[in-house]
Every structure is written in structure tokens, then in C-alpha cells.
Coordinates of C-alpha atoms in Angstrom, one line a residue:
Chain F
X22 CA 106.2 118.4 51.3
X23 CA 105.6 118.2 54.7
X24 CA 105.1 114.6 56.2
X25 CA 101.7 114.3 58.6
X26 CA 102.6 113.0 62.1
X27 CA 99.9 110.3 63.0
X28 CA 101.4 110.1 66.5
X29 CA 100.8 112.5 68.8
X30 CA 103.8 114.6 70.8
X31 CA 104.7 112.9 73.9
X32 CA 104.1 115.3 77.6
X33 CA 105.8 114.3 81.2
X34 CA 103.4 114.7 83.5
X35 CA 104.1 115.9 87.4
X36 CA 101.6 115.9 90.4
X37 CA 101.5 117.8 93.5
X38 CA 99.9 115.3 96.1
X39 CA 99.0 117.8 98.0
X40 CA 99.9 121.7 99.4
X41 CA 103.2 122.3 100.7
X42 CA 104.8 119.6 98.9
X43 CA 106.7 119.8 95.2
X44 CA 105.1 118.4 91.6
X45 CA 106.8 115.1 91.1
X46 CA 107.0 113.4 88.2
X47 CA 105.1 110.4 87.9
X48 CA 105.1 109.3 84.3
X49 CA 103.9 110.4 80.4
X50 CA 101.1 110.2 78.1
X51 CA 100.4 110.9 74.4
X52 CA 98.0 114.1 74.1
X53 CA 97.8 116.7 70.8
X54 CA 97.6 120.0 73.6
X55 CA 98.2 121.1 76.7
X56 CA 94.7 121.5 77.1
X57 CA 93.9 117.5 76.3
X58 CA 97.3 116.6 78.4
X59 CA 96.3 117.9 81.5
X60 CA 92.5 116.1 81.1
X61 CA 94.5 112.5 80.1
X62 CA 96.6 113.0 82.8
X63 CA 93.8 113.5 85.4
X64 CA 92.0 110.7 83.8
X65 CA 95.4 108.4 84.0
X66 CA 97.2 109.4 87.3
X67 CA 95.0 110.8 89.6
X68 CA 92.3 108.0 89.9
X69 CA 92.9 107.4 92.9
X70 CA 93.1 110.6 94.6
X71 CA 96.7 111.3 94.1
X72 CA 97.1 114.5 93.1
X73 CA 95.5 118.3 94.1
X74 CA 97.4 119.7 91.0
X75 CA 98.8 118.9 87.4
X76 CA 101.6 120.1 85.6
X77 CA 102.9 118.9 81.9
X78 CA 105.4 119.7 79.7
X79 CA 106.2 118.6 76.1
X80 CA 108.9 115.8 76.5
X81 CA 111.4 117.4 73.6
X82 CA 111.5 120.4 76.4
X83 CA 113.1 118.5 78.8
X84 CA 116.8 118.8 78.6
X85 CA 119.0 115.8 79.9
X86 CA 122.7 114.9 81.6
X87 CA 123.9 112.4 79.2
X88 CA 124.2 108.9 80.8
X89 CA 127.6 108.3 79.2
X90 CA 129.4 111.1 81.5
X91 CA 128.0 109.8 84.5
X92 CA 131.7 109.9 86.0
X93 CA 133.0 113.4 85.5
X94 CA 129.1 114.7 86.3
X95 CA 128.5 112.8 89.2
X96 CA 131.3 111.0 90.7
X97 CA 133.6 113.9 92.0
X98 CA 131.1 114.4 94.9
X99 CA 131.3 111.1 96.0
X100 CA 134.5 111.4 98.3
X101 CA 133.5 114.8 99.3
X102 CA 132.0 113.7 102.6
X103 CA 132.5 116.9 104.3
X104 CA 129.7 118.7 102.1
X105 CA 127.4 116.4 104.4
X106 CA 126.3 117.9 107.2
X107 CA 127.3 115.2 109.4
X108 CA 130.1 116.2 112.0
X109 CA 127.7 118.5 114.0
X110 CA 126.8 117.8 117.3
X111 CA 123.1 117.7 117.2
X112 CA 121.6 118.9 120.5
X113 CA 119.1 116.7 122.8
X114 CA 115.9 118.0 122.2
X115 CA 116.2 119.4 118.7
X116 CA 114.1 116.2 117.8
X117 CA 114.2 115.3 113.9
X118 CA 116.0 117.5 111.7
Chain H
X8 CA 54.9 102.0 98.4
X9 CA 54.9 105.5 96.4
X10 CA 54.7 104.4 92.6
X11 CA 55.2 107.6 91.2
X12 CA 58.7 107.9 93.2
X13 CA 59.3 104.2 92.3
X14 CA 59.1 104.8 88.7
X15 CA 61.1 108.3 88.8
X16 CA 64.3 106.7 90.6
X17 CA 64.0 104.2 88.2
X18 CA 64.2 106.1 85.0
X19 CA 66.9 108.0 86.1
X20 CA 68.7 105.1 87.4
X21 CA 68.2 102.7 84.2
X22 CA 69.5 106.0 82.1
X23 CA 72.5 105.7 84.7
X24 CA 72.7 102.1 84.4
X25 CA 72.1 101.9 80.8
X26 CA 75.1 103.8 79.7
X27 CA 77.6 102.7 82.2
X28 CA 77.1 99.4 80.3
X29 CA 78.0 100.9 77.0
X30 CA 80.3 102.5 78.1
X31 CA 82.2 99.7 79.8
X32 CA 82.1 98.0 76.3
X33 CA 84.8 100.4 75.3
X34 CA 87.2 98.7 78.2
X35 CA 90.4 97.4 76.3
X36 CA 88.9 98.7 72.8
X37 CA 89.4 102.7 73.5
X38 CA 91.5 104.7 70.5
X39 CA 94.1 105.6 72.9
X40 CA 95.4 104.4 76.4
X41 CA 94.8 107.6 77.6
X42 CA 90.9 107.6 76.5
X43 CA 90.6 103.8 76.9
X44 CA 90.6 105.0 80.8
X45 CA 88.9 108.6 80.5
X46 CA 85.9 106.5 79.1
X47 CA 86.0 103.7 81.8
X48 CA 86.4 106.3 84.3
X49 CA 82.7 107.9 82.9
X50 CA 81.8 104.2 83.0
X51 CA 82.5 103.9 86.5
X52 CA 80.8 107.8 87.9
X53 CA 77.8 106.8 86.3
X54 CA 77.4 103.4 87.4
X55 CA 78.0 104.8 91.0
X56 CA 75.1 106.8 90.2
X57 CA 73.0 103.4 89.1
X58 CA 73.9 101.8 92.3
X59 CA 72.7 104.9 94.6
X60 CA 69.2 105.1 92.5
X61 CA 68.8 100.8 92.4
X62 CA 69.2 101.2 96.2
X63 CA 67.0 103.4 96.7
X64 CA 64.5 101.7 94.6
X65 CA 65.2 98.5 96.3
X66 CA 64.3 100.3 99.8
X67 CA 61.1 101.2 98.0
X68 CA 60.4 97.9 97.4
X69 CA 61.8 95.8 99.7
X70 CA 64.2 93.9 97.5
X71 CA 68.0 94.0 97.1
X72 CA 70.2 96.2 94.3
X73 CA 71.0 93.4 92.2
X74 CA 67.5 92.6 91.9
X75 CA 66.4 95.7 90.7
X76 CA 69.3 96.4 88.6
X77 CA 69.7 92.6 86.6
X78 CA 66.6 90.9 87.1
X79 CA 63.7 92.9 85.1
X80 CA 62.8 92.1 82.2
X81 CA 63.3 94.5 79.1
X82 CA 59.6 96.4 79.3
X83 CA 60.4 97.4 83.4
X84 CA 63.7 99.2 81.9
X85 CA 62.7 103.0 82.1
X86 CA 66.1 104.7 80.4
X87 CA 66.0 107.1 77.5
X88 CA 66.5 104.6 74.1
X89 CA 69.6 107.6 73.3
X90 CA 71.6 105.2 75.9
X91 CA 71.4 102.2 74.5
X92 CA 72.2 102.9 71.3
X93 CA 75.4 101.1 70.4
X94 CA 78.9 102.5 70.7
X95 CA 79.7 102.7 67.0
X96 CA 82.9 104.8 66.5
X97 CA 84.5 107.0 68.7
X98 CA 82.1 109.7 67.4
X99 CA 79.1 107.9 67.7
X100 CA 80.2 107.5 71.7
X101 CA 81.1 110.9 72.3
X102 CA 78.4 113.0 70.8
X103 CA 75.6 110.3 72.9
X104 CA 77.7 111.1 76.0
X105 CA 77.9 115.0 75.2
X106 CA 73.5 115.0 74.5
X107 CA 73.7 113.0 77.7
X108 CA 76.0 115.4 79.6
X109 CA 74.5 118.4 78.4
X110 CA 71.2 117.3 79.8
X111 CA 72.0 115.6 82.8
X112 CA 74.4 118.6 84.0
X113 CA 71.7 121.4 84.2
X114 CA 69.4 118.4 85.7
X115 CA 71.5 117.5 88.4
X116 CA 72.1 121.3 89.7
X117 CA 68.0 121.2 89.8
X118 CA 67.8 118.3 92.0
X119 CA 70.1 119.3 94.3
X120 CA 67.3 121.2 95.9
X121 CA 64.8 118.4 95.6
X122 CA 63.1 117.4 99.5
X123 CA 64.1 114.3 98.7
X124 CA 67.2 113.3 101.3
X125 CA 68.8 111.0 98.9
X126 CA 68.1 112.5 95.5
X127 CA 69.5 115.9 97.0
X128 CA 72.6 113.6 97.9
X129 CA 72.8 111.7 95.1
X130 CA 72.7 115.3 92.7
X131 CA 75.2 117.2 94.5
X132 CA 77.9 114.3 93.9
X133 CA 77.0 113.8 90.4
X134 CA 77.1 117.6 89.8
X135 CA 80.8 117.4 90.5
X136 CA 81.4 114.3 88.3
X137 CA 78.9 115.1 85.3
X138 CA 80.9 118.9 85.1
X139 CA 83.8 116.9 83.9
X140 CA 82.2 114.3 81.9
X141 CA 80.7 117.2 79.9
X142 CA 83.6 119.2 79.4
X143 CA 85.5 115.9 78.0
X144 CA 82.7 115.2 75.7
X145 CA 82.1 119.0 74.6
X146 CA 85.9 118.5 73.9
X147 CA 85.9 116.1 71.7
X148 CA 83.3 117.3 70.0
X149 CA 84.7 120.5 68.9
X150 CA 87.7 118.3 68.1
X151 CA 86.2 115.8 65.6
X152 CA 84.0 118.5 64.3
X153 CA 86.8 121.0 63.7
X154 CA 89.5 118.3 62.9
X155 CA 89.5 116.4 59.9
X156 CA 87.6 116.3 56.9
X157 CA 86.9 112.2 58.2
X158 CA 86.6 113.5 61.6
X159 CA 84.2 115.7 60.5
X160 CA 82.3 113.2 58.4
X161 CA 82.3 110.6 61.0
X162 CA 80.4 113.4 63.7
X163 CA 78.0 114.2 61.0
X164 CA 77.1 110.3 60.5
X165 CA 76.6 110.2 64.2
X166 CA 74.4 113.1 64.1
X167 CA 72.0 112.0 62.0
X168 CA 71.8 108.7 63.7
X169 CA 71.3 110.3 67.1
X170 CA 69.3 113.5 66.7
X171 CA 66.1 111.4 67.1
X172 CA 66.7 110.2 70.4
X173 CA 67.9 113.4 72.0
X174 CA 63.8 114.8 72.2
X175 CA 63.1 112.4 75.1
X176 CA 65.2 113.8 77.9
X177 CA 62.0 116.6 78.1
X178 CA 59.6 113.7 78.4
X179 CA 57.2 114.4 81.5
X180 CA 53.8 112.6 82.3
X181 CA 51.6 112.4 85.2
X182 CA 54.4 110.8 87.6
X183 CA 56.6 114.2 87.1
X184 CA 54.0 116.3 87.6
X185 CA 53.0 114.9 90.8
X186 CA 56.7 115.0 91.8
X187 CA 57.6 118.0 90.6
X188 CA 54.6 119.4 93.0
X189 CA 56.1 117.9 95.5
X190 CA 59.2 119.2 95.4
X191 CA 60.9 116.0 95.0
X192 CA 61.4 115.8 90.7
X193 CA 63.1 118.6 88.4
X194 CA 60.8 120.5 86.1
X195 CA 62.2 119.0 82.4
X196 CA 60.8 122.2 81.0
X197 CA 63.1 124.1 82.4
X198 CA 66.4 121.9 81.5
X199 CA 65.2 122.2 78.2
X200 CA 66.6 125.9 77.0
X201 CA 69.7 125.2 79.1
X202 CA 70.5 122.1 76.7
X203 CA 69.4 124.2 73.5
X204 CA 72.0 126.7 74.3
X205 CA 75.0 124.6 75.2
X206 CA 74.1 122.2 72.2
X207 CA 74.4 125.4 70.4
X208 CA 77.4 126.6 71.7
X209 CA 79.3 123.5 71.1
X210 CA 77.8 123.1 67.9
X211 CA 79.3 126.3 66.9
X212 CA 82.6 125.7 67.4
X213 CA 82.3 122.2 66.1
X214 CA 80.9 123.6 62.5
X215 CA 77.7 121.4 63.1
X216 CA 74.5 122.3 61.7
X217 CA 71.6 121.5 64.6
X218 CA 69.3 119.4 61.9
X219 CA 66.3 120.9 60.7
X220 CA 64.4 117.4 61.6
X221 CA 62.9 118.0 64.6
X222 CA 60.7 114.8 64.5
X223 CA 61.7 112.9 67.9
X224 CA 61.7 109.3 68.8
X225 CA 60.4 108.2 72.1
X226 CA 59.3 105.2 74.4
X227 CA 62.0 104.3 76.5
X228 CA 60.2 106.1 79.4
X229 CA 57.6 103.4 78.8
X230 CA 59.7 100.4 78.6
X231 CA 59.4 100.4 74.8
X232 CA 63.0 100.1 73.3
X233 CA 64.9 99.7 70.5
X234 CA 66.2 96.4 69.0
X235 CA 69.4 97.4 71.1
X236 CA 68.0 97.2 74.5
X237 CA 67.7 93.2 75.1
X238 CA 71.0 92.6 73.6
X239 CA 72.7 94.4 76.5
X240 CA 70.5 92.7 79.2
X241 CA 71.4 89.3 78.1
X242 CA 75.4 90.1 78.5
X243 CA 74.4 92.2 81.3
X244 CA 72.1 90.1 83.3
X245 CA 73.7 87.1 82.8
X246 CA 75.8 86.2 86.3
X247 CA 72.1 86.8 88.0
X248 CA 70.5 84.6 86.0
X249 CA 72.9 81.8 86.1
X250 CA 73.8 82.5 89.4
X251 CA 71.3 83.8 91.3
X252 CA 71.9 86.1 94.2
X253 CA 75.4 85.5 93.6
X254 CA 78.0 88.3 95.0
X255 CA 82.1 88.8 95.3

């Protein structure tokens, strides 16, 4: 027999502040749909204008590096300086890049 | 001073008012986080409204906001008696905001072309704000009326507490008339099929039957309220009283 769930599933929730620039994550909510995710998340993170566009996701989709292998994931580029673009000569004028 | 506009901006206003009040109550008490805030949020567009209309009814009378808004007494209150009728459950809430939605949408687009500066102003904010409010509440109410068999029973309970009250959105006397002549009021008459149909809509999807009993309570547009009504000017009125004038 199958057990009812009294909690609903759990959804990340990402905002795009405004054109041009990426969705960022900016936290979860509870919600039983899509549909009722997106309306929670306008009523909880967009308040104060924030946000021109909404995305979520069910958390169990989101796929993570395991914390524990931090070291062989991450640390190998550490003493790679030379992927940095930093030994170029930047031009006057060029301004910010 | 022009009475009939007076007592217009006032009965929309203490409808306004009225529920933003209730609707605060639900502030820390909502069934989830996430709704705790959607509510609050509805709370807060609506009492924007309030302030707009008390404003403007101050300027008609040459007294401040807070006066007009917390120091009548309970027969100068003008709102519909549906607003004041207590939160109960989550159910009882959401199907008073959905009859309120589904009338005040359709009523706001119409006054949006009123002559009057600040009622023209005042509608084409709200129409933005009330098009959400009414698509949360139609929402939920598809969702309790479809969900569970407590869900269901819990809607159906509401129902037939609320029906009654729902008759005096379509209220109109001589200061609407005048008004609507003017080109300053919206015609009720013609909200009144646009409401049918999205009640009925809803209803549909919810598995609601729209009761038979079509016998309709009224007064509110008077100042004659329920029992309800003096309760939630004592907690509401309060600072004013003991404070008078007092602001922050």
C-alpha cells in the first residue's frame, strides 16, 4: 500500500533580474505543481521587484558534485595559473574588460 | 462637498479597507510559508487601494486619511458585509477573496474609463493587482474543490455560509445612478453577468454546485452590519483612539 506524502515536493527557484542577465538561484519553497511553484515563488521572492522572470525545478532533479571529493574535483585547477588570462598586456584604452 | 461622490469613494474604499484587515489577520497564522505571504501580499494591494480612496475622501472633506479610515463609527462604514465576515479556514478565506476578486476585477476595467482623475488612476493600478489576486484565489478554489474529500467538504461549508452575502456587490441606489450619469461610477448591472460567468467557470472545475438559494443578504451599503463588523474596528481603531493623531 502506498504511503500518502503530507509534505509537499520541494522546487529551487531561479530569477532573472532583469534582460540580458542569467536566472540565478535564489532559494526553495514547498509547492504540489509547477503551476503553484512559480505563483509561491512570485509571492515569496520577487516582492520587492527583483525579478522580470521565474524559473523552478523539482529539487530531486538537481544533480550534485559530492562534497567529499572536493580535492580530486576541484583542487587540480588551483596551481594551474596559466588558464587565467592574466599575462596579456592589456592595451591603454581598451577600458574594462 | 459632492455627497454622492463622498459616499461612493467610501464604499469602495471601506470594501478595500475592510478586507485588508481580515486579511492581515492571517499574518503568522497562514497554512504554509509560502501562502502565509501570498495572503499578506493581497493584504497589502488592497490596503493600498484603501489608502488611495480614504485620501481621496479626506480631500472631500477636508480631514486627514486616518480620520476617515479609524475614526467612524460602525453605521459610517459602507463595505459589503461579505468582507467582514471572519476568516474561518483556509476555505472560508479563499472562496470570500475569489467572490471578491471576481467582482472587483471586471469592476475595476470599468472604472478605468471613469472622468474621475483619481478613480481612473486608482482602477488601472488595481486592474494589474486584482488580475493576480483572482487567479490565486480561482486556484485554490479549483484545488480544494477538486482535492480531497475534506477539502471538498470544507469549500462546501464555506459556500453555504457565504452565498448570502455575495448578492450585494450589484447593489445600486440613487447615489450610483447619479454617478454613473456622470460618467464618474461603473454601471453594477453590467459587472453582474461577467461575475455569473466566471463564478461558473470556476465552479465547474471545482465540482461546486452554484446554490439554488438565491435569497441575498444586504445592508452594508447602508452601514448596517453584521455582528462581525465592530469587532474588527475596536482591534482596528484602537492606536487612533488611544492615541490620537498619532503617526510613525
Amino acid at each position: 500500500m502506498s504511503e500518502i506524502k503530507k509534505e509537499w515536493p520541494l522546487w529551487e527557484v531561479f530569477i532573472r533580474s532583469k534582460q540580458g542577465l542569467s536566472h540565478k538561484h535564489v532559494g526553495s519553497l514547498r509547492a504540489a505543481d509547477a503551476k503553484m511553484a512559480i505563483e509561491n515563488a512570485r509571492d515569496v521572492y520577487t516582492r520587492r521587484s527583483e525579478g522580470i522572470s521565474i524559473w523552478v525545478t523539482e529539487s530531486v532533479n538537481v544533480h550534485a558534485s559530492n562534497p567529499t571529493e572536493q580535492g580530486p574535483m576541484f583542487e587540480p585547477s588551483d596551481d594551474k595559473v596559466y588558464r587565467h588570462p592574466t599575462f596579456y598586456e592589456v592595451p591603454e584604452g581598451v577600458g574594462h574588460m | 462637498m459632492n455627497k454622492e461622490l463622498y459616499e461612493y469613494v467610501l464604499r469602495m474604499g471601506d470594501d478595500s479597507l475592510i478586507l485588508g484587515q481580515r486579511l492581515g489577520e492571517w499574518c503568522g497564522h497562514g497554512p504554509i510559508l509560502e501562502e502565509d505571504i501570498a495572503l499578506t501580499n493581497i493584504a497589502l494591494d488592497v490596503l493600498g487601494q484603501a489608502r488611495i480612496l480614504m485620501d481621496y475622501a479626506g480631500k472631500l472633506t477636508n480631514k486627514k486619511e486616518d480620520e476617515v479610515a479609524f475614526l467612524r463609527e460602525e453605521r459610517d462604514y459602507k463595505n459589503v458585509l461579505l468582507v467582514e465576515q471572519p476568516n474561518g479556514d483556509f476555505a472560508q478565506t479563499i472562496l470570500r477573496q475569489f467572490f471578491f476578486d471576481a467582482f472587483r476585477l471586471p469592476f475595476f476595467k470599468e472604472l478605468q474609463n471613469s472622468k474621475d482623475e483619481t478613480l481612473s488612476g486608482l482602477a488601472l493600478k488595481a486592474v494589474k493587482e486584482t488580475t493576480y489576486h483572482l487567479q490565486h484565489s480561482s486556484n485554490w478554489v479549483i484545488r480544494l474543490g477538486d482535492g480531497t474529500d475534506e477539502s471538498h467538504q470544507r469549500l462546501e461549508t464555506a459556500l453555504e455560509d457565504l452565498w448570502m452575502f455575495t448578492g450585494e456587490f450589484f447593489y445600486a441606489d440613487e447615489v450610483d445612478t447619479k454617478l454613473v450619469n456622470e460618467g464618474i461610477a461603473v454601471d453594477v448591472n453590467k459587472i453582474k453577468p461577467i461575475w455569473d460567468a466566471k463564478v461558473s467557470e470556476v465552479f465547474a472545475q471545482a465540482k461546486l454546485q452554484i446554490p439554488e438559494n438565491d435569497w441575498m443578504q444586504k445592508g452594508g451599503r447602508q452601514g448596517r452590519h453584521t455582528e462581525h463588523l465592530g469587532f474588527i474596528l475596536s482591534e482596528m481603531q484602537y492606536m487612533q483612539r488611544a492615541y490620537p493623531g498619532c503617526e510613525w
